[in-house]
């Protein structure tokens, strides 16, 4: 198991928790820390005994975790013993007296860390899907240990020397082996393994300062919410809000010791949900300004110096590591490969998106005039009048739509049916496989020829302790090297109806279920030798491609005819209702797309700077404005989804130079789906072609090459514009 794999297995929650703790660990004397750690590991190893179910590989089918035996107390000792065992294996590889070979170095690393991989996969999944305070406390406790364990591998000079020897003799390899060698080598180089001691010292200084700045930025975001709260004295100012909305603002005021008043709290994006219903225009402006101007010197907390300094440090780090800029460093391992390619994709979208925004703006302006308003639409007006246009022209009764999407029917006659039509696979219930909580259904997935592919856990319902949203993950990754078949999970947060009543889904929930199945099959169809290249272990701008691609079967006529039937009468969903669903889905899409593109381009502007040009930013606000203008996305009424001073993805999280990735994946999905529609649609031939070129390959082949193998050419943005209804501006 390679270092990069560990982070995946641990899960997002732990990675987040890792940041703060890692700093604390760095501040202490490293040697003492190591001794304490060793002592703790020895104690843990002593406590570790044969009764711990993680100690041996599960004997259940597909090595599915045996939840009849796993208890919370098993995780910590198994995690510690797993790290200890992995460290010993790595030490053995690094000190091997034989000359370094692909087998004794790279393959040996792939085989290492079995226990740690096993326990962390289960721990990460259960913590996310059915965790509690004990899980979270253990995550926080383990985070610095994991970080230190990972660093010990990537900073192991003897290990790197052996990897480098194999890398220098890579000419004799091709295909998956060559990719694995290059990937493994790059992981070390990107962590600074090739640098001089002096350079390494500087990298550590930069990492440490970046880490502090990131934490400070993140903490500032919370302070800024407080500093920018809006206190309303008079209920009359809140006209337009529902009684329950008003009640929750009153409650927020009480919590702030201001009984009798109303407190509006800003949310993380520039747009604020409350603006769609607030009638008082002055108050709307006040709320919008509090949001958009936060962190830019409007209150005591100012994020501008942090933004500038981080851009500068990242540029310096990238240059030390041999890259032109931070974007080049980050995107080297992505499908886009360069920041210029990502910028080009976004810029290709701009003309069509801006003309749609202009059409939407004209509708909004007309609405303002029709009500006797004598002003030009401002950013704080958009949502309010857009809501009126929507209610008038695109009204949709979502409750009526739900009647046609009953949960079981969507799963079996929708998602499973579509995947059967496309890939020939079937899903058979396995009641004998234990699960970690109630309401999880396990299926064995059978291939078109009847052979077993792996296990699929559908954990679709919400429960206490489950994190929000929807995601795919795995207990076991496919690999021929280890002889493992995939064990895959899908998680969603559907609210289950009371016993005896049908669970009815919204259209969004239905397409999310198809989306997550797309990720699941990326894991399920994986057909690679090395575990670290399996399934969804691809770059961030590629991973959402197979999932978004599958989303669009939701609207396939054959699938709809099979799935979308009234839960009481069995009647098909009427076409007029479907048309309304589509129109409502694409409403305001120009705005949605432009605010996203503007933010993504802004991210790339900061991360294509040299250290000097970043240091030369006189004012972050003017830099931002100039960047938007230069890219043709400066529309006053449609500001970026995030402005620099609260762009958490980029300055408080791990998405720097990567915010474009969602759109890149969607471009691929739309282009590939359109290609399939033009070539027969829902057929086994199309499914097989997609499986052969994309779903079976994991990260064993360059993603652009995978795409070209399937599509015959590179993607263009045209199909994405169609998918979002942005081809021809609609003025009427
Ligand atoms: Zn996804």
PDB file of N, CA and C in Angstrom, residues 91-136:
ATOM      1  N   UNK A  91      10.506  -0.743   5.997  1.00  0.00           N
ATOM      2  CA  UNK A  91      11.919  -0.779   6.402  1.00  0.00           C
ATOM      3  C   UNK A  91      12.633  -1.949   5.734  1.00  0.00           C
ATOM      4  N   UNK A  92      11.949  -3.062   5.655  1.00  0.00           N
ATOM      5  CA  UNK A  92      12.541  -4.247   5.024  1.00  0.00           C
ATOM      6  C   UNK A  92      12.802  -4.005   3.535  1.00  0.00           C
ATOM      7  N   UNK A  93      11.841  -3.354   2.865  1.00  0.00           N
ATOM      8  CA  UNK A  93      12.015  -3.043   1.436  1.00  0.00           C
ATOM      9  C   UNK A  93      13.194  -2.079   1.261  1.00  0.00           C
ATOM     10  N   UNK A  94      13.257  -1.069   2.131  1.00  0.00           N
ATOM     11  CA  UNK A  94      14.278  -0.024   1.990  1.00  0.00           C
ATOM     12  C   UNK A  94      15.680  -0.551   2.261  1.00  0.00           C
ATOM     13  N   UNK A  95      15.793  -1.571   3.116  1.00  0.00           N
ATOM     14  CA  UNK A  95      17.133  -2.053   3.502  1.00  0.00           C
ATOM     15  C   UNK A  95      17.489  -3.386   2.839  1.00  0.00           C
ATOM     16  N   UNK A  96      16.723  -3.775   1.869  1.00  0.00           N
ATOM     17  CA  UNK A  96      17.000  -5.018   1.137  1.00  0.00           C
ATOM     18  C   UNK A  96      18.426  -4.962   0.562  1.00  0.00           C
ATOM     19  N   UNK A  97      19.209  -6.042   0.766  1.00  0.00           N
ATOM     20  CA  UNK A  97      20.599  -6.006   0.285  1.00  0.00           C
ATOM     21  C   UNK A  97      20.697  -6.327  -1.209  1.00  0.00           C
ATOM     22  N   UNK A  98      19.653  -6.888  -1.777  1.00  0.00           N
ATOM     23  CA  UNK A  98      19.623  -7.159  -3.230  1.00  0.00           C
ATOM     24  C   UNK A  98      19.480  -5.833  -3.981  1.00  0.00           C
ATOM     25  N   UNK A  99      19.969  -5.770  -5.232  1.00  0.00           N
ATOM     26  CA  UNK A  99      19.749  -4.552  -6.029  1.00  0.00           C
ATOM     27  C   UNK A  99      18.247  -4.311  -6.231  1.00  0.00           C
ATOM     28  N   UNK A 100      17.889  -3.039  -6.334  1.00  0.00           N
ATOM     29  CA  UNK A 100      16.469  -2.693  -6.458  1.00  0.00           C
ATOM     30  C   UNK A 100      15.890  -3.174  -7.783  1.00  0.00           C
ATOM     31  N   UNK A 101      14.758  -3.856  -7.699  1.00  0.00           N
ATOM     32  CA  UNK A 101      14.044  -4.264  -8.916  1.00  0.00           C
ATOM     33  C   UNK A 101      12.585  -3.825  -8.784  1.00  0.00           C
ATOM     34  N   UNK A 102      11.874  -3.910  -9.909  1.00  0.00           N
ATOM     35  CA  UNK A 102      10.451  -3.601  -9.907  1.00  0.00           C
ATOM     36  C   UNK A 102       9.733  -4.473  -8.874  1.00  0.00           C
ATOM     37  N   UNK A 103      10.081  -5.782  -8.875  1.00  0.00           N
ATOM     38  CA  UNK A 103       9.409  -6.718  -7.967  1.00  0.00           C
ATOM     39  C   UNK A 103       9.728  -6.439  -6.499  1.00  0.00           C
ATOM     40  N   UNK A 104      11.035  -6.335  -6.194  1.00  0.00           N
ATOM     41  CA  UNK A 104      11.392  -6.233  -4.769  1.00  0.00           C
ATOM     42  C   UNK A 104      11.200  -4.829  -4.195  1.00  0.00           C
ATOM     43  N   UNK A 105      10.857  -3.854  -5.028  1.00  0.00           N
ATOM     44  CA  UNK A 105      10.633  -2.497  -4.515  1.00  0.00           C
ATOM     45  C   UNK A 105       9.195  -2.025  -4.767  1.00  0.00           C
ATOM     46  N   UNK A 106       8.855  -1.845  -6.028  1.00  0.00           N
ATOM     47  CA  UNK A 106       7.543  -1.267  -6.344  1.00  0.00           C
ATOM     48  C   UNK A 106       6.411  -2.248  -6.003  1.00  0.00           C
ATOM     49  N   UNK A 107       6.541  -3.489  -6.456  1.00  0.00           N
ATOM     50  CA  UNK A 107       5.495  -4.476  -6.165  1.00  0.00           C
ATOM     51  C   UNK A 107       5.439  -4.769  -4.665  1.00  0.00           C
ATOM     52  N   UNK A 108       6.609  -4.826  -4.046  1.00  0.00           N
ATOM     53  CA  UNK A 108       6.637  -5.063  -2.592  1.00  0.00           C
ATOM     54  C   UNK A 108       5.896  -3.952  -1.853  1.00  0.00           C
ATOM     55  N   UNK A 109       6.046  -2.717  -2.309  1.00  0.00           N
ATOM     56  CA  UNK A 109       5.306  -1.610  -1.681  1.00  0.00           C
ATOM     57  C   UNK A 109       3.798  -1.780  -1.887  1.00  0.00           C
ATOM     58  N   UNK A 110       3.412  -2.222  -3.082  1.00  0.00           N
ATOM     59  CA  UNK A 110       1.985  -2.442  -3.356  1.00  0.00           C
ATOM     60  C   UNK A 110       1.397  -3.493  -2.423  1.00  0.00           C
ATOM     61  N   UNK A 111       2.220  -4.497  -2.104  1.00  0.00           N
ATOM     62  CA  UNK A 111       1.723  -5.582  -1.246  1.00  0.00           C
ATOM     63  C   UNK A 111       1.736  -5.205   0.233  1.00  0.00           C
ATOM     64  N   UNK A 112       2.481  -4.177   0.579  1.00  0.00           N
ATOM     65  CA  UNK A 112       2.640  -3.844   2.000  1.00  0.00           C
ATOM     66  C   UNK A 112       1.391  -3.162   2.561  1.00  0.00           C
ATOM     67  N   UNK A 113       1.299  -3.154   3.886  1.00  0.00           N
ATOM     68  CA  UNK A 113       0.232  -2.405   4.555  1.00  0.00           C
ATOM     69  C   UNK A 113      -1.136  -3.052   4.502  1.00  0.00           C
ATOM     70  N   UNK A 114      -1.191  -4.388   4.376  1.00  0.00           N
ATOM     71  CA  UNK A 114      -2.488  -5.062   4.237  1.00  0.00           C
ATOM     72  C   UNK A 114      -3.387  -4.831   5.458  1.00  0.00           C
ATOM     73  N   UNK A 115      -2.833  -4.995   6.637  1.00  0.00           N
ATOM     74  CA  UNK A 115      -3.638  -4.832   7.853  1.00  0.00           C
ATOM     75  C   UNK A 115      -4.134  -3.391   7.989  1.00  0.00           C
ATOM     76  N   UNK A 116      -3.234  -2.440   7.764  1.00  0.00           N
ATOM     77  CA  UNK A 116      -3.617  -1.028   7.879  1.00  0.00           C
ATOM     78  C   UNK A 116      -4.709  -0.684   6.856  1.00  0.00           C
ATOM     79  N   UNK A 117      -4.546  -1.192   5.640  1.00  0.00           N
ATOM     80  CA  UNK A 117      -5.542  -0.931   4.600  1.00  0.00           C
ATOM     81  C   UNK A 117      -6.898  -1.497   4.992  1.00  0.00           C
ATOM     82  N   UNK A 118      -6.876  -2.713   5.537  1.00  0.00           N
ATOM     83  CA  UNK A 118      -8.103  -3.412   5.918  1.00  0.00           C
ATOM     84  C   UNK A 118      -8.851  -2.633   7.000  1.00  0.00           C
ATOM     85  N   UNK A 119      -8.144  -2.295   8.062  1.00  0.00           N
ATOM     86  CA  UNK A 119      -8.834  -1.653   9.189  1.00  0.00           C
ATOM     87  C   UNK A 119      -9.210  -0.208   8.864  1.00  0.00           C
ATOM     88  N   UNK A 120      -8.345   0.503   8.138  1.00  0.00           N
ATOM     89  CA  UNK A 120      -8.691   1.909   7.885  1.00  0.00           C
ATOM     90  C   UNK A 120      -9.850   2.026   6.911  1.00  0.00           C
ATOM     91  N   UNK A 121     -10.001   1.072   5.989  1.00  0.00           N
ATOM     92  CA  UNK A 121     -11.153   1.122   5.075  1.00  0.00           C
ATOM     93  C   UNK A 121     -12.456   0.966   5.859  1.00  0.00           C
ATOM     94  N   UNK A 122     -12.477   0.025   6.783  1.00  0.00           N
ATOM     95  CA  UNK A 122     -13.694  -0.186   7.573  1.00  0.00           C
ATOM     96  C   UNK A 122     -13.927   1.001   8.513  1.00  0.00           C
ATOM     97  N   UNK A 123     -12.858   1.439   9.174  1.00  0.00           N
ATOM     98  CA  UNK A 123     -12.969   2.543  10.121  1.00  0.00           C
ATOM     99  C   UNK A 123     -13.489   3.807   9.424  1.00  0.00           C
ATOM    100  N   UNK A 124     -12.878   4.158   8.288  1.00  0.00           N
ATOM    101  CA  UNK A 124     -13.281   5.371   7.558  1.00  0.00           C
ATOM    102  C   UNK A 124     -14.736   5.302   7.128  1.00  0.00           C
ATOM    103  N   UNK A 125     -15.141   4.148   6.620  1.00  0.00           N
ATOM    104  CA  UNK A 125     -16.513   4.007   6.143  1.00  0.00           C
ATOM    105  C   UNK A 125     -17.531   4.052   7.268  1.00  0.00           C
ATOM    106  N   UNK A 126     -17.279   3.313   8.318  1.00  0.00           N
ATOM    107  CA  UNK A 126     -18.258   3.266   9.402  1.00  0.00           C
ATOM    108  C   UNK A 126     -18.326   4.625  10.106  1.00  0.00           C
ATOM    109  N   UNK A 127     -17.175   5.278  10.274  1.00  0.00           N
ATOM    110  CA  UNK A 127     -17.171   6.606  10.902  1.00  0.00           C
ATOM    111  C   UNK A 127     -18.029   7.582  10.091  1.00  0.00           C
ATOM    112  N   UNK A 128     -17.973   7.481   8.767  1.00  0.00           N
ATOM    113  CA  UNK A 128     -18.731   8.402   7.921  1.00  0.00           C
ATOM    114  C   UNK A 128     -20.201   8.061   7.812  1.00  0.00           C
ATOM    115  N   UNK A 129     -20.533   6.783   7.900  1.00  0.00           N
ATOM    116  CA  UNK A 129     -21.912   6.362   7.658  1.00  0.00           C
ATOM    117  C   UNK A 129     -22.709   6.098   8.927  1.00  0.00           C
ATOM    118  N   UNK A 130     -22.024   5.750  10.012  1.00  0.00           N
ATOM    119  CA  UNK A 130     -22.723   5.418  11.254  1.00  0.00           C
ATOM    120  C   UNK A 130     -21.829   5.721  12.449  1.00  0.00           C
ATOM    121  N   UNK A 131     -21.125   6.852  12.379  1.00  0.00           N
ATOM    122  CA  UNK A 131     -20.169   7.202  13.435  1.00  0.00           C
ATOM    123  C   UNK A 131     -20.829   7.871  14.625  1.00  0.00           C
ATOM    124  N   UNK A 132     -20.047   8.129  15.652  1.00  0.00           N
ATOM    125  CA  UNK A 132     -20.533   8.880  16.817  1.00  0.00           C
ATOM    126  C   UNK A 132     -19.333   9.618  17.403  1.00  0.00           C
ATOM    127  N   UNK A 133     -19.496  10.203  18.570  1.00  0.00           N
ATOM    128  CA  UNK A 133     -18.407  10.981  19.159  1.00  0.00           C
ATOM    129  C   UNK A 133     -17.154  10.141  19.399  1.00  0.00           C
ATOM    130  N   UNK A 134     -17.341   8.859  19.726  1.00  0.00           N
ATOM    131  CA  UNK A 134     -16.178   7.999  19.944  1.00  0.00           C
ATOM    132  C   UNK A 134     -15.346   7.873  18.664  1.00  0.00           C
ATOM    133  N   UNK A 135     -16.048   7.698  17.540  1.00  0.00           N
ATOM    134  CA  UNK A 135     -15.350   7.601  16.258  1.00  0.00           C
ATOM    135  C   UNK A 135     -14.591   8.894  15.973  1.00  0.00           C
ATOM    136  N   UNK A 136     -15.291  10.032  16.207  1.00  0.00           N
ATOM    137  CA  UNK A 136     -14.647  11.312  15.899  1.00  0.00           C
ATOM    138  C   UNK A 136     -13.437  11.553  16.797  1.00  0.00           C
TER     139      UNK A 136
END
